Coordinates of C-alpha atoms in Angstrom, one line a residue:
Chain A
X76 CA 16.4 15.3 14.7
X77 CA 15.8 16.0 18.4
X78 CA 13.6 12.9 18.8
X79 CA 15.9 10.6 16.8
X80 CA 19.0 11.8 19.1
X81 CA 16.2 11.2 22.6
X82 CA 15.2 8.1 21.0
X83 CA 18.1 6.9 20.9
X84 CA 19.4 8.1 23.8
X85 CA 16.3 6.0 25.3
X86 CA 17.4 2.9 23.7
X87 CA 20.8 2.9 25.0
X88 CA 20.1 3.8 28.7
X89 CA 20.3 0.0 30.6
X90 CA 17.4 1.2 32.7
X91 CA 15.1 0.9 30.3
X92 CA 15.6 -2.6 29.3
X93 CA 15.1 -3.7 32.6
X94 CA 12.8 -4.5 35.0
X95 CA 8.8 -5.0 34.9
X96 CA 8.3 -2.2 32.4
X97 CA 11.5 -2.5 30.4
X98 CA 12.0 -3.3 26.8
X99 CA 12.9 -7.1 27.5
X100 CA 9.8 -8.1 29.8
X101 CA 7.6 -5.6 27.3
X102 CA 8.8 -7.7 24.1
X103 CA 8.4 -11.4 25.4
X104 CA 4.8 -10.2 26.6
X105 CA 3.9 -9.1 22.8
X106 CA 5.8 -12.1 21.3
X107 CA 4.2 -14.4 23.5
X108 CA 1.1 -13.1 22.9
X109 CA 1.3 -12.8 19.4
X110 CA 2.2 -16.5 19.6
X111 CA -0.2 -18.0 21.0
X112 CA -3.3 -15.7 19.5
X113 CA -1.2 -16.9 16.3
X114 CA -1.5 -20.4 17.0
X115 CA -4.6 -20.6 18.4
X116 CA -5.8 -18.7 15.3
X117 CA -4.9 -20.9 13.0
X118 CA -5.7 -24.2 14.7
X119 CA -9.2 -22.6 14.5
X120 CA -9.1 -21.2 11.0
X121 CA -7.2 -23.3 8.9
X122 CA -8.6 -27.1 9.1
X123 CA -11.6 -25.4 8.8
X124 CA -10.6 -23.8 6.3
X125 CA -9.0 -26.8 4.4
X126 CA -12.1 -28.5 4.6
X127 CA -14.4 -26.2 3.3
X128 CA -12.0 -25.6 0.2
X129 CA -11.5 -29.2 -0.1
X130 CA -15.6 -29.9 -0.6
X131 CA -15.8 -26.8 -2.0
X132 CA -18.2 -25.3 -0.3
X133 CA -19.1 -22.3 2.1
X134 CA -17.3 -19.7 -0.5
X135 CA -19.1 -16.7 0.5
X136 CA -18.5 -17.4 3.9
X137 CA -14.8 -17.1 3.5
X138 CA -15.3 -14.2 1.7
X139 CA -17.5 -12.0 3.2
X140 CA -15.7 -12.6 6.6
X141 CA -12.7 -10.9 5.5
X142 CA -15.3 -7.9 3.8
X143 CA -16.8 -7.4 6.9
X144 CA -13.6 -8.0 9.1
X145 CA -12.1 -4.8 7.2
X146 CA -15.0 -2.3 8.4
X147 CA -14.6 -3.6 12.4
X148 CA -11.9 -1.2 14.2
X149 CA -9.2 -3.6 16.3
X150 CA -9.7 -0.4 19.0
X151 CA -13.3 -0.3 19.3
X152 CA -13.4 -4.6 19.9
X153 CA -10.4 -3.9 22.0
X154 CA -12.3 -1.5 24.4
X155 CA -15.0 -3.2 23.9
X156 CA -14.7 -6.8 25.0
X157 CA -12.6 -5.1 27.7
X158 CA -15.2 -3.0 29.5
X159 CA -17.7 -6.2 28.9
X160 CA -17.8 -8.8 32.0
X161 CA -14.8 -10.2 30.1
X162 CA -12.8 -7.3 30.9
X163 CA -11.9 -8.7 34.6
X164 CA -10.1 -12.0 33.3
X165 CA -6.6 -10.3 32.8
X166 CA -5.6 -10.9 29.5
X167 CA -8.6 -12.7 27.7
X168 CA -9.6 -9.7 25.9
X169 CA -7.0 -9.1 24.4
X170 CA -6.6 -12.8 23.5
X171 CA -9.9 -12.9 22.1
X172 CA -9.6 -9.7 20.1
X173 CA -6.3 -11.0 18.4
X174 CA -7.3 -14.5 17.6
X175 CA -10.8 -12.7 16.0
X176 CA -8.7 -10.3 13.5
X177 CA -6.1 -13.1 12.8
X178 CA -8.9 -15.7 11.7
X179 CA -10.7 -14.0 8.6
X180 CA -6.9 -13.5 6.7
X181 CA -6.4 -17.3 7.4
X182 CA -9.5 -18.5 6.5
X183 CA -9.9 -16.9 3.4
X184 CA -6.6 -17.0 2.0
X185 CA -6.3 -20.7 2.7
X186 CA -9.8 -21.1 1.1
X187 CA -9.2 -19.3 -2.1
X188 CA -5.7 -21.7 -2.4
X189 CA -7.8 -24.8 -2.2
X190 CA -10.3 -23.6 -4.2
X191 CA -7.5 -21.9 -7.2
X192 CA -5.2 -25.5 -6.5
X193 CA -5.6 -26.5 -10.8
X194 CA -8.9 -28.0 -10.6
X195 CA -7.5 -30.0 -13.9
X196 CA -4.6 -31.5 -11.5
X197 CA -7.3 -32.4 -8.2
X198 CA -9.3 -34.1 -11.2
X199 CA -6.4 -35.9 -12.6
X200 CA -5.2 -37.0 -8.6
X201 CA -8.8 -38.3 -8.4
X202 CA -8.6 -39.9 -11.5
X203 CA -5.6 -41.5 -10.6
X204 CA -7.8 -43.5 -7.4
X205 CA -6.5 -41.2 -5.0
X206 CA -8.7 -41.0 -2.0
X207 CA -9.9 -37.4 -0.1
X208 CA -6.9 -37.3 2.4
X209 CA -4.7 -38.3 0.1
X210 CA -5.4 -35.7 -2.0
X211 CA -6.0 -33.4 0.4
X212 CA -2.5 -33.9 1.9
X213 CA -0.6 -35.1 -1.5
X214 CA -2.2 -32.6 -4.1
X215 CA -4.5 -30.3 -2.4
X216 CA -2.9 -28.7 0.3
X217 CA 0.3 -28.1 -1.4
X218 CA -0.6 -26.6 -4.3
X219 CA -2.5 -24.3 -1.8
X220 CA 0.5 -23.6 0.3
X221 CA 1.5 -20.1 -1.3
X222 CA -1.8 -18.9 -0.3
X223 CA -2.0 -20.9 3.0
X224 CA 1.3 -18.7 3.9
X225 CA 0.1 -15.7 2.5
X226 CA -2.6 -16.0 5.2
X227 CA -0.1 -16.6 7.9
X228 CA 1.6 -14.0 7.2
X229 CA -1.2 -11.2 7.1
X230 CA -2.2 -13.3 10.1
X231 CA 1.3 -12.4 11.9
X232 CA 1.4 -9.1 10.8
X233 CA -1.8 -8.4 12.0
X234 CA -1.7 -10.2 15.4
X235 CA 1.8 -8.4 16.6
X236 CA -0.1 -4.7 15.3
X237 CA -3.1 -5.4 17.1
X238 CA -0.4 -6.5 20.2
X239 CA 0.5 -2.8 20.0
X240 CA -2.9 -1.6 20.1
X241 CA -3.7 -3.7 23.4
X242 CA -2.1 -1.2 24.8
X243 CA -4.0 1.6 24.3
X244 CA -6.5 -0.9 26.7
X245 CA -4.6 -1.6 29.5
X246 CA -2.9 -4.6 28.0
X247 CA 1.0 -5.5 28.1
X248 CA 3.4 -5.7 25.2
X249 CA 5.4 -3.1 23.2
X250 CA 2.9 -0.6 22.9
X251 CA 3.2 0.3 26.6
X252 CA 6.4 1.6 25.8
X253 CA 4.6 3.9 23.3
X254 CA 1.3 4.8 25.1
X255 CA 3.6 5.4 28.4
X256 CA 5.4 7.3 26.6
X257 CA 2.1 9.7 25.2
X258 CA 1.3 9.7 28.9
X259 CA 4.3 11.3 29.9
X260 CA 4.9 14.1 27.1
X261 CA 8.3 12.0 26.8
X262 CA 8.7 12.1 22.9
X263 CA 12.0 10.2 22.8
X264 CA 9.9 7.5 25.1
X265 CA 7.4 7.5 22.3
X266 CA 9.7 7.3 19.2
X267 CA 11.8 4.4 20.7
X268 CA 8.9 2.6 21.5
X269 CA 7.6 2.9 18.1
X270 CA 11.1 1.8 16.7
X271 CA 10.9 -1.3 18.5
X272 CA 7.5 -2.0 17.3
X273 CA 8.4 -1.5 14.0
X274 CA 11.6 -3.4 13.8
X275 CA 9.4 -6.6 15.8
X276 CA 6.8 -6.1 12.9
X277 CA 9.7 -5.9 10.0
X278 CA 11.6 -9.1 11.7
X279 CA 9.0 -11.5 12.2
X280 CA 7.7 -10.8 8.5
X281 CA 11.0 -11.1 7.2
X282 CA 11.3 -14.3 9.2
X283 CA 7.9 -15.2 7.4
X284 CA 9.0 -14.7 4.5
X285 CA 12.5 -17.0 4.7
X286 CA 10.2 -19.8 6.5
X287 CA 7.5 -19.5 3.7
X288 CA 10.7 -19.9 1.0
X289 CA 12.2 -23.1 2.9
X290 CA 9.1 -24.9 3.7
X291 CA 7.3 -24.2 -0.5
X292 CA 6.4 -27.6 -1.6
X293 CA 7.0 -26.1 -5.0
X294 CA 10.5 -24.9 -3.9
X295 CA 12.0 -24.4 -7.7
X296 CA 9.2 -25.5 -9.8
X297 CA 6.8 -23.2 -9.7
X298 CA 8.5 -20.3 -11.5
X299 CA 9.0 -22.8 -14.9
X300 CA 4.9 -23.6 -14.5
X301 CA 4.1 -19.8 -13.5
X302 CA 6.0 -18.6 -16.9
X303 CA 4.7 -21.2 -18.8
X304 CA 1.2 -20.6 -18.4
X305 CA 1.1 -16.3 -18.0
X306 CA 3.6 -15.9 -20.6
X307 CA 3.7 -12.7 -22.6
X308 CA 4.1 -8.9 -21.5
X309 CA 2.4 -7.6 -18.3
X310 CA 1.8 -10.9 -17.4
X311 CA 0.1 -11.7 -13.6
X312 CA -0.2 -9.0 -11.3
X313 CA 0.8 -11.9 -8.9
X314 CA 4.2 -11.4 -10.5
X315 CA 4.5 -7.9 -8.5
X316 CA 4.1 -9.1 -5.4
X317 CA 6.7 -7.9 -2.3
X318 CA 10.4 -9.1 -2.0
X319 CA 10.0 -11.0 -6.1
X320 CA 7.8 -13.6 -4.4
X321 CA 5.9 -13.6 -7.3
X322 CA 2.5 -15.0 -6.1
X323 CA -1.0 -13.5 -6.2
X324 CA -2.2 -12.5 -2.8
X325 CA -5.9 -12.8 -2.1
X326 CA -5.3 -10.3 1.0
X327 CA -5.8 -7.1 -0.9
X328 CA -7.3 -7.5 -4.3
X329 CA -10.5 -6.1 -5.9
X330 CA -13.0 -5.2 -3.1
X331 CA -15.3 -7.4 -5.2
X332 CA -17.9 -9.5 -3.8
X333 CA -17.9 -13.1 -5.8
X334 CA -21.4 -13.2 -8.0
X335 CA -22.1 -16.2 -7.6
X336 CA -20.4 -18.0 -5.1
X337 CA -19.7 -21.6 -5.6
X338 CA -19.4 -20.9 -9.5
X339 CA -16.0 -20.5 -11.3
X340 CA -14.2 -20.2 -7.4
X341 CA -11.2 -19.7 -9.1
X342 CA -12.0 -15.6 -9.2
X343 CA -13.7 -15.1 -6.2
X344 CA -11.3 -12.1 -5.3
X345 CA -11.1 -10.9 -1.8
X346 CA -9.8 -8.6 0.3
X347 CA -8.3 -7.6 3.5
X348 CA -6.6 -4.2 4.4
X349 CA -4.8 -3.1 7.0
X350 CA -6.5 -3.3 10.1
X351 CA -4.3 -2.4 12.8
Chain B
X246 CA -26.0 -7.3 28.8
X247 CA -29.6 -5.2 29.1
X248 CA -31.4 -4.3 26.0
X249 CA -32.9 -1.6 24.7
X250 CA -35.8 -1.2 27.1
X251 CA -33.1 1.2 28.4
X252 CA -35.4 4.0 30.1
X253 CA -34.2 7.5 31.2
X254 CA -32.0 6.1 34.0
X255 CA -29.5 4.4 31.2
X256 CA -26.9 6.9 31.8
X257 CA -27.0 5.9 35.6
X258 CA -27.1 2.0 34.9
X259 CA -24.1 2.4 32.1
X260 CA -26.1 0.4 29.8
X261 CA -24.7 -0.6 26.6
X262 CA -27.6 1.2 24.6
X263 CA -28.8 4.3 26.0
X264 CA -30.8 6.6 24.1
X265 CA -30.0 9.3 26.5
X266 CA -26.8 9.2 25.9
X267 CA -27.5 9.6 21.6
X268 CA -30.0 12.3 22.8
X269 CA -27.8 14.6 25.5
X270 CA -24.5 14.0 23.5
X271 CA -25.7 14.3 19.9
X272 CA -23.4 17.3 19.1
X273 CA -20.1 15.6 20.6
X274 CA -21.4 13.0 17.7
X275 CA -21.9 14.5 15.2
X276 CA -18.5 16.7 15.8
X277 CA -16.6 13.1 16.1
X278 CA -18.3 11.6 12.8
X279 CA -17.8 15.2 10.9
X280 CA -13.7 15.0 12.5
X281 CA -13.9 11.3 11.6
X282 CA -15.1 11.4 7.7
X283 CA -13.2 14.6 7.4
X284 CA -9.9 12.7 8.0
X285 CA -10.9 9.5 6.2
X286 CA -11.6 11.4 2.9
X287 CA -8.6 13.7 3.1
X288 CA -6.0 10.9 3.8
X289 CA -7.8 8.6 1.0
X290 CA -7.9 11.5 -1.9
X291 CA -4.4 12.5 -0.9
X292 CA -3.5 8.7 -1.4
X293 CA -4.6 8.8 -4.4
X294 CA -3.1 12.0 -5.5
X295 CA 0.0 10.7 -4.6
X296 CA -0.6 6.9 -5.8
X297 CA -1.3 7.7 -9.2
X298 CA 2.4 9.4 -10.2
X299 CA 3.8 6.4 -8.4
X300 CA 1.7 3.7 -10.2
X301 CA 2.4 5.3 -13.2
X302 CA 6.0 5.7 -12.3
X303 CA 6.7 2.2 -11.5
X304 CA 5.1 1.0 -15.0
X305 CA 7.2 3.3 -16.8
X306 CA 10.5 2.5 -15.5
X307 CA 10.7 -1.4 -14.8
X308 CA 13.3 -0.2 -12.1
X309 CA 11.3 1.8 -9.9
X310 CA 8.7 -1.0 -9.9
X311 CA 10.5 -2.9 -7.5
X312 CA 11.6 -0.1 -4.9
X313 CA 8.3 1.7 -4.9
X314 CA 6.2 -1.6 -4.0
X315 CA 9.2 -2.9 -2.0
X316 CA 8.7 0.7 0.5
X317 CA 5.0 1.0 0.2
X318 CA 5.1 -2.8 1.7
X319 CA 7.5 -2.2 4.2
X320 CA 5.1 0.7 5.8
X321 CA 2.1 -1.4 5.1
X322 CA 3.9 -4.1 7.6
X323 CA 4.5 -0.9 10.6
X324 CA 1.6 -1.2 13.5
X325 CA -0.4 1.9 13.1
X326 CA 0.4 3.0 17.0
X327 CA 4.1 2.7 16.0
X328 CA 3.6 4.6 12.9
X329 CA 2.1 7.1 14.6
X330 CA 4.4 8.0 17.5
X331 CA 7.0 7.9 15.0
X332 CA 5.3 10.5 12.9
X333 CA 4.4 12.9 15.8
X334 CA 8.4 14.7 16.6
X335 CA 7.6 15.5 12.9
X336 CA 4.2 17.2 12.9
X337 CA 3.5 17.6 16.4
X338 CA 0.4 16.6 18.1
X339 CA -1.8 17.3 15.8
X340 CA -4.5 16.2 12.6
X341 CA -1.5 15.7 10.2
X342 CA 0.1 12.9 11.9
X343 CA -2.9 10.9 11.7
X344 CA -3.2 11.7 7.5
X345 CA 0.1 11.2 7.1
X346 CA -0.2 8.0 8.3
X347 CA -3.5 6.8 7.0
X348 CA -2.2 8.2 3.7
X349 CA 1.3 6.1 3.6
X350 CA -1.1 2.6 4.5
X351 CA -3.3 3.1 1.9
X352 CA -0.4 3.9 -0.5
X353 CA -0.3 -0.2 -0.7
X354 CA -3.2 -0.9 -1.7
X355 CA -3.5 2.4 -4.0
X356 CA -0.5 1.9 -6.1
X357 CA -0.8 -2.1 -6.5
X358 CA -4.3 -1.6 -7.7
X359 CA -3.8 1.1 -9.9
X360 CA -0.9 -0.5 -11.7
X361 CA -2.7 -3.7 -12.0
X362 CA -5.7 -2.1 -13.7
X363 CA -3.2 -0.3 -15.7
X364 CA -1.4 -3.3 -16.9
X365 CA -4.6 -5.3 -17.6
X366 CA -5.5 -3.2 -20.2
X367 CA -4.9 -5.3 -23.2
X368 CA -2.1 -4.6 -25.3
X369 CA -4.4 -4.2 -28.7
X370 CA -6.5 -1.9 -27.1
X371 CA -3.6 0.1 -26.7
X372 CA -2.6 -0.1 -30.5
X373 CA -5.5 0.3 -31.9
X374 CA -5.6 3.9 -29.9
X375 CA -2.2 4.8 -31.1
X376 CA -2.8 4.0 -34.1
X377 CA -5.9 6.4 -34.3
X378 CA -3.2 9.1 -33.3
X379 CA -3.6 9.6 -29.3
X380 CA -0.9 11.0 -27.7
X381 CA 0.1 9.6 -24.3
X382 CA -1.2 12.1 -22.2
X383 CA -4.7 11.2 -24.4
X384 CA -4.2 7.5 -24.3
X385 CA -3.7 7.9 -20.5
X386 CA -6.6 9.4 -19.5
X387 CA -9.1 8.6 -22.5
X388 CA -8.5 4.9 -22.7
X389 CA -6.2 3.5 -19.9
X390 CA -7.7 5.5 -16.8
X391 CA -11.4 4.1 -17.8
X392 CA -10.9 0.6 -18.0
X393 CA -8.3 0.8 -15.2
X394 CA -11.4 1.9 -13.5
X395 CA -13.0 -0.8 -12.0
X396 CA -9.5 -2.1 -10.6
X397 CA -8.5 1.6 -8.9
X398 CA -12.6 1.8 -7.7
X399 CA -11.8 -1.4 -5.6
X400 CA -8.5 -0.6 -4.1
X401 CA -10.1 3.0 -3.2
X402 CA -12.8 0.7 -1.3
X403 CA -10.2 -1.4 0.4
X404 CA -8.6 1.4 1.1
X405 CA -11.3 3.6 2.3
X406 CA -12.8 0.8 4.5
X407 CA -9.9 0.3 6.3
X408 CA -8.8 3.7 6.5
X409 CA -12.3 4.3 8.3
X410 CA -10.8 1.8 11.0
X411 CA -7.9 2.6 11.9
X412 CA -8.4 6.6 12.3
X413 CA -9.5 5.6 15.2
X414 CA -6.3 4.6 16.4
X415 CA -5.4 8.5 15.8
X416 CA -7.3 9.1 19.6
X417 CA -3.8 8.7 20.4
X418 CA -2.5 12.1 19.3
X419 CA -6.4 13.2 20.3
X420 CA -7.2 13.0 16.4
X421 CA -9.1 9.8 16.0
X422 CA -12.9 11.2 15.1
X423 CA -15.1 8.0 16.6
X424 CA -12.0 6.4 18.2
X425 CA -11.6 9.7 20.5
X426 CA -15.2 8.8 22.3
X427 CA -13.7 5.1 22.1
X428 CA -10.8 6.3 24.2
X429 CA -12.9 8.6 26.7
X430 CA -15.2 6.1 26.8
X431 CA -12.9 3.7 28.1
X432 CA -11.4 5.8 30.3
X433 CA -14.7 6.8 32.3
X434 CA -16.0 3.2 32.0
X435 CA -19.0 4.5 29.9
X436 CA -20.6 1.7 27.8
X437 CA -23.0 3.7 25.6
X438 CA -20.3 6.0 24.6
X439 CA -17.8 3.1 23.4
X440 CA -20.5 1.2 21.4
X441 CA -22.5 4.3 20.1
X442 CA -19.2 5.1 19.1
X443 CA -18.3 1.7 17.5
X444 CA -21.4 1.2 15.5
X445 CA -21.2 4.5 13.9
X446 CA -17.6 4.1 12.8
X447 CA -18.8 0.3 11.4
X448 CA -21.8 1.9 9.5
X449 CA -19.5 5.2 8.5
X450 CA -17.5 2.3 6.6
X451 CA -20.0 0.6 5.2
X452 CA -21.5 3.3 4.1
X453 CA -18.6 4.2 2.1
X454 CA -18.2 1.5 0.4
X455 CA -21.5 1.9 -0.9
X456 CA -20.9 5.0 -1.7
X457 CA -17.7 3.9 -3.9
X458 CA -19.4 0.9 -5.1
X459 CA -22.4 3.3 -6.6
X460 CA -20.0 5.8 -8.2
X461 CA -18.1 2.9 -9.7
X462 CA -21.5 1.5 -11.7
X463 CA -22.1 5.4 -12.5
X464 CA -18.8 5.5 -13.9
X465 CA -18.1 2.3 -16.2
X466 CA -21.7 2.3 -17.2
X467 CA -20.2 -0.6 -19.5
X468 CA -18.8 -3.2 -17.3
X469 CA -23.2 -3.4 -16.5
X470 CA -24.4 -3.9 -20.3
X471 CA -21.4 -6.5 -21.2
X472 CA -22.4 -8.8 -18.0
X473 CA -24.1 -11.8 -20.4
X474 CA -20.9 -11.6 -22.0
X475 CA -19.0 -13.3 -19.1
X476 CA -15.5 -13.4 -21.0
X477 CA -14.3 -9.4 -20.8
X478 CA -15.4 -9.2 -16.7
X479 CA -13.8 -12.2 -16.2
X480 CA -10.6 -11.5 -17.4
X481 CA -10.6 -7.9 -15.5
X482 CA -11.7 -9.5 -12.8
X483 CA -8.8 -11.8 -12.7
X484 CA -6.3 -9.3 -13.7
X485 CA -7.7 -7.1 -10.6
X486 CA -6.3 -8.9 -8.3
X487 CA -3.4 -7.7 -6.4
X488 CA -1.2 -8.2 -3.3
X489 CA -1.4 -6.5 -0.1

């Protein structure tokens, strides 16, 4: 209980809040970091993405980069790109790692939505005359939108974790607090460090979460269709999913690697751990 | 960037790839990878260990469903530095902190997958077992457990890959396998060390997935011989997947 009295002790000292190395200028370094590896991420990943979901094509791509993305340590890329010639141009390596782990969870979840969107409704909306951005933007993309946030928000988490872990090479953010702390032999240092870290990583994906529940397309519907078509006991394992979202989550399912890609895309399964 | 023409003077130059260094430090390797898959396997079988009563837990009682996924989320979302330093006032400095950690991550992806494969086993299968007399204890492990297999084998892959990562993160506390020539590496500015260092812990989890992926076909020698018959693998496969 020693640490939790320090740690708190930590937290409440004014000191430590300000300044170059205080909690304040420490946070808005790892949010604003976050946000804009975050953004950049996804104006990279996702119309990509969209695209190849909406011709259907480049499955296993998708796919695999999220397989292969799993077996890469943040650390090692970390400390790598930072003792490469990249390593001299302040924060780019940091950058560059984030927006590199935040891409395969956006890519591949938005994918698999496109490519799981009922192929029965795409083919009526096509039926119906509509052209390829309409639906795209009409039928497509929001039927895809439970997975499109899913990836955002494996995205997030994973962009403010690997934040931390920019510390351990030299970069800003939060995790100074921590790896300062380790430095020091100052355990109540470390521990409120780590609080704030966690609390950042619980907020923003709580924030997520409440954005992802405004913004759903679907907001009300999709329950009535969900029930209607996995009626019956033990339906989907969807139906488990954190905070009664009740949505399948391609971010962590069966380590399987699609047979045949292209064929049946509606159970290529993939799967991203934790990575940071 | 020089290649790997990288003679005897590569420790001197700091190449990336120096055979020297592979050569001169082979038993700081080997003692990293040993550290390394030591960790990786005891935090994974410990997951398991304590995955399995949960998963099992939380499809008996419809109430513990939601807390136990609901808390093995919550530390899913915790950075692993933070997770960490928050568990080293409790163990100290030492190899625990790191397992504890990795064990609580992979607690996730454990539990979802074991009580997805659990629930997709179809509800006639289960009669017809009962039926012939098996207890539940019996219909557990002689009929559940097997076809649940396929479903727990991938989330021990997830699980085991990712778990291979991020002990590296436990250089922190001086417990990372790989990750603690990572961190020296990067201290003394020494390039062979970092990516020597980095490929290894990339084929270390490659290699175990293999691994897992091998002893899965040994063990559901069935899910092989029914592959013409698309129907069955493509309903597991469906019902296999699972949030993070």
């Amino acid at each position: 209980m020693d640490a939790i009295t320090g740690a708190w002790q930590w937290l409440t000292t004014a000191a430590n809040w300000a300044g170059e190395k205080g909690v304040w200028h420490r946070l808005g370094e790892h949010v604003q970091l976050s946000a804009v590896c975050l953004a950049l991420a996804c104006l990279m990943a996702l119309p990509v993405a969209l695209w190849l979901g909406h011709i259907g094509k480049g499955g296993a791509l998708a796919v695999n980069l999220s397989n292969v993305g799993r077996a890469v340590p943040t650390f090692a890329v970390l400390v790598l790109l930072t003792l490469s010639p990249l390593g001299t141009q302040g924060d780019w390596p940091t950058v560059i790692a984030l927006v590199l782990f935040a891409v395969p969870p956006l890519l591949t979840n938005a994918y698999l939505g496109m490519r799981e969107a009922d192929r029965d409704v795409v083919e009526a909306a096509r039926g119906m005359g509509m052209s390829g951005p309409q639906l795209l933007l009409r039928v497509e993309i929001p039927l895809a939108y439970p997975l499109i946030m899913t990836g955002i928000r494996s995205a997030t988490v994973q962009v403010v974790a690997t934040a931390t872990l920019a510390a351990l090479a030299g970069g800003g953010g939060l995790g100074r607090i921590i790896t300062a702390g380790f430095g020091n032999y100052d355990t109540a240092q470390v521990v409120a460090g780590a609080l704030l870290v966690a609390v950042l990583a619980l907020v923003v994906e709580g924030a997520l979460v409440l954005v992802d529940r405004f913004f759903d397309p679907m907001r009300g519907r999709r329950r009535g269709r969900r029930t209607a078509r996995e009626a019956g006991p033990g339906a989907g394992p969807g139906e488990v999913g954190p905070g009664g979202s009740g949505r399948s989550d391609a971010s962590a399912g069966s380590g399987r690697s699609p047979g045949a890609p292209g064929s049946g895309g509606d159970d290529d399964v993939v799967a991203l751990g934790k990575l940071a | 960037m020089r290649g790997i023409a990288a003679g005897p003077g590569c420790l001197q130059a700091n190449d990336w790839i120096c055979g020297e260094y592979v050569r001169t430090r082979s038993q700081e390797l080997v003692d990293a990878t040993l550290q390394h898959i030591g960790i990786t396997v005891v935090s994974v079988v410990i997951g398991l260990l304590v995955a399995f009563p949960l998963a099992l837990a939380a499809r008996r009682w419809r109430g513990a469903a939601g807390p136990v996924l609901g808390l093995t989320t919550v530390l899913y979302t915790v950075p692993s530095l933070a997770m960490f330093a928050l568990l080293t006032p409790v163990f100290g400095v030492s190899a625990a902190v790191v397992v504890t950690g990795l064990v609580l991550y992979s607690l996730t992806i454990l539990v979802r997958n074991i009580l997805a494969g659990l629930e997709a086993v179809p509800a006639d299968v289960r009669e017809a077992a009962r039926g012939m007399g098996y207890g539940s204890a019996r219909l557990l492990f002689g009929v559940e457990l097997p076809l649940a297999l396929p479903a727990l084998v991938a989330g021990v892959r997830i699980a085991t890959v990712s778990t291979v990562a991020m002990t590296t993160i436990g250089s922190v506390v001086g417990y990372g396998g790989l990750g603690n020539l990572i961190a020296s590496g990067m201290e003394g500015f020494f390039k062979a060390e970092v990516l020597t260092a980095s490929v290894l812990c990339v084929l270390l989890a490659l290699i175990a997935d293999l691994l897992l992926l091998g002893l899965q076909r040994l063990l559901t020698p069935w899910t092989r011989t029914q592959r013409p018959g698309r129907l069955r693998t493509r309903r597991g496969a469906r019902t296999a997947k699972v949030v993070a």
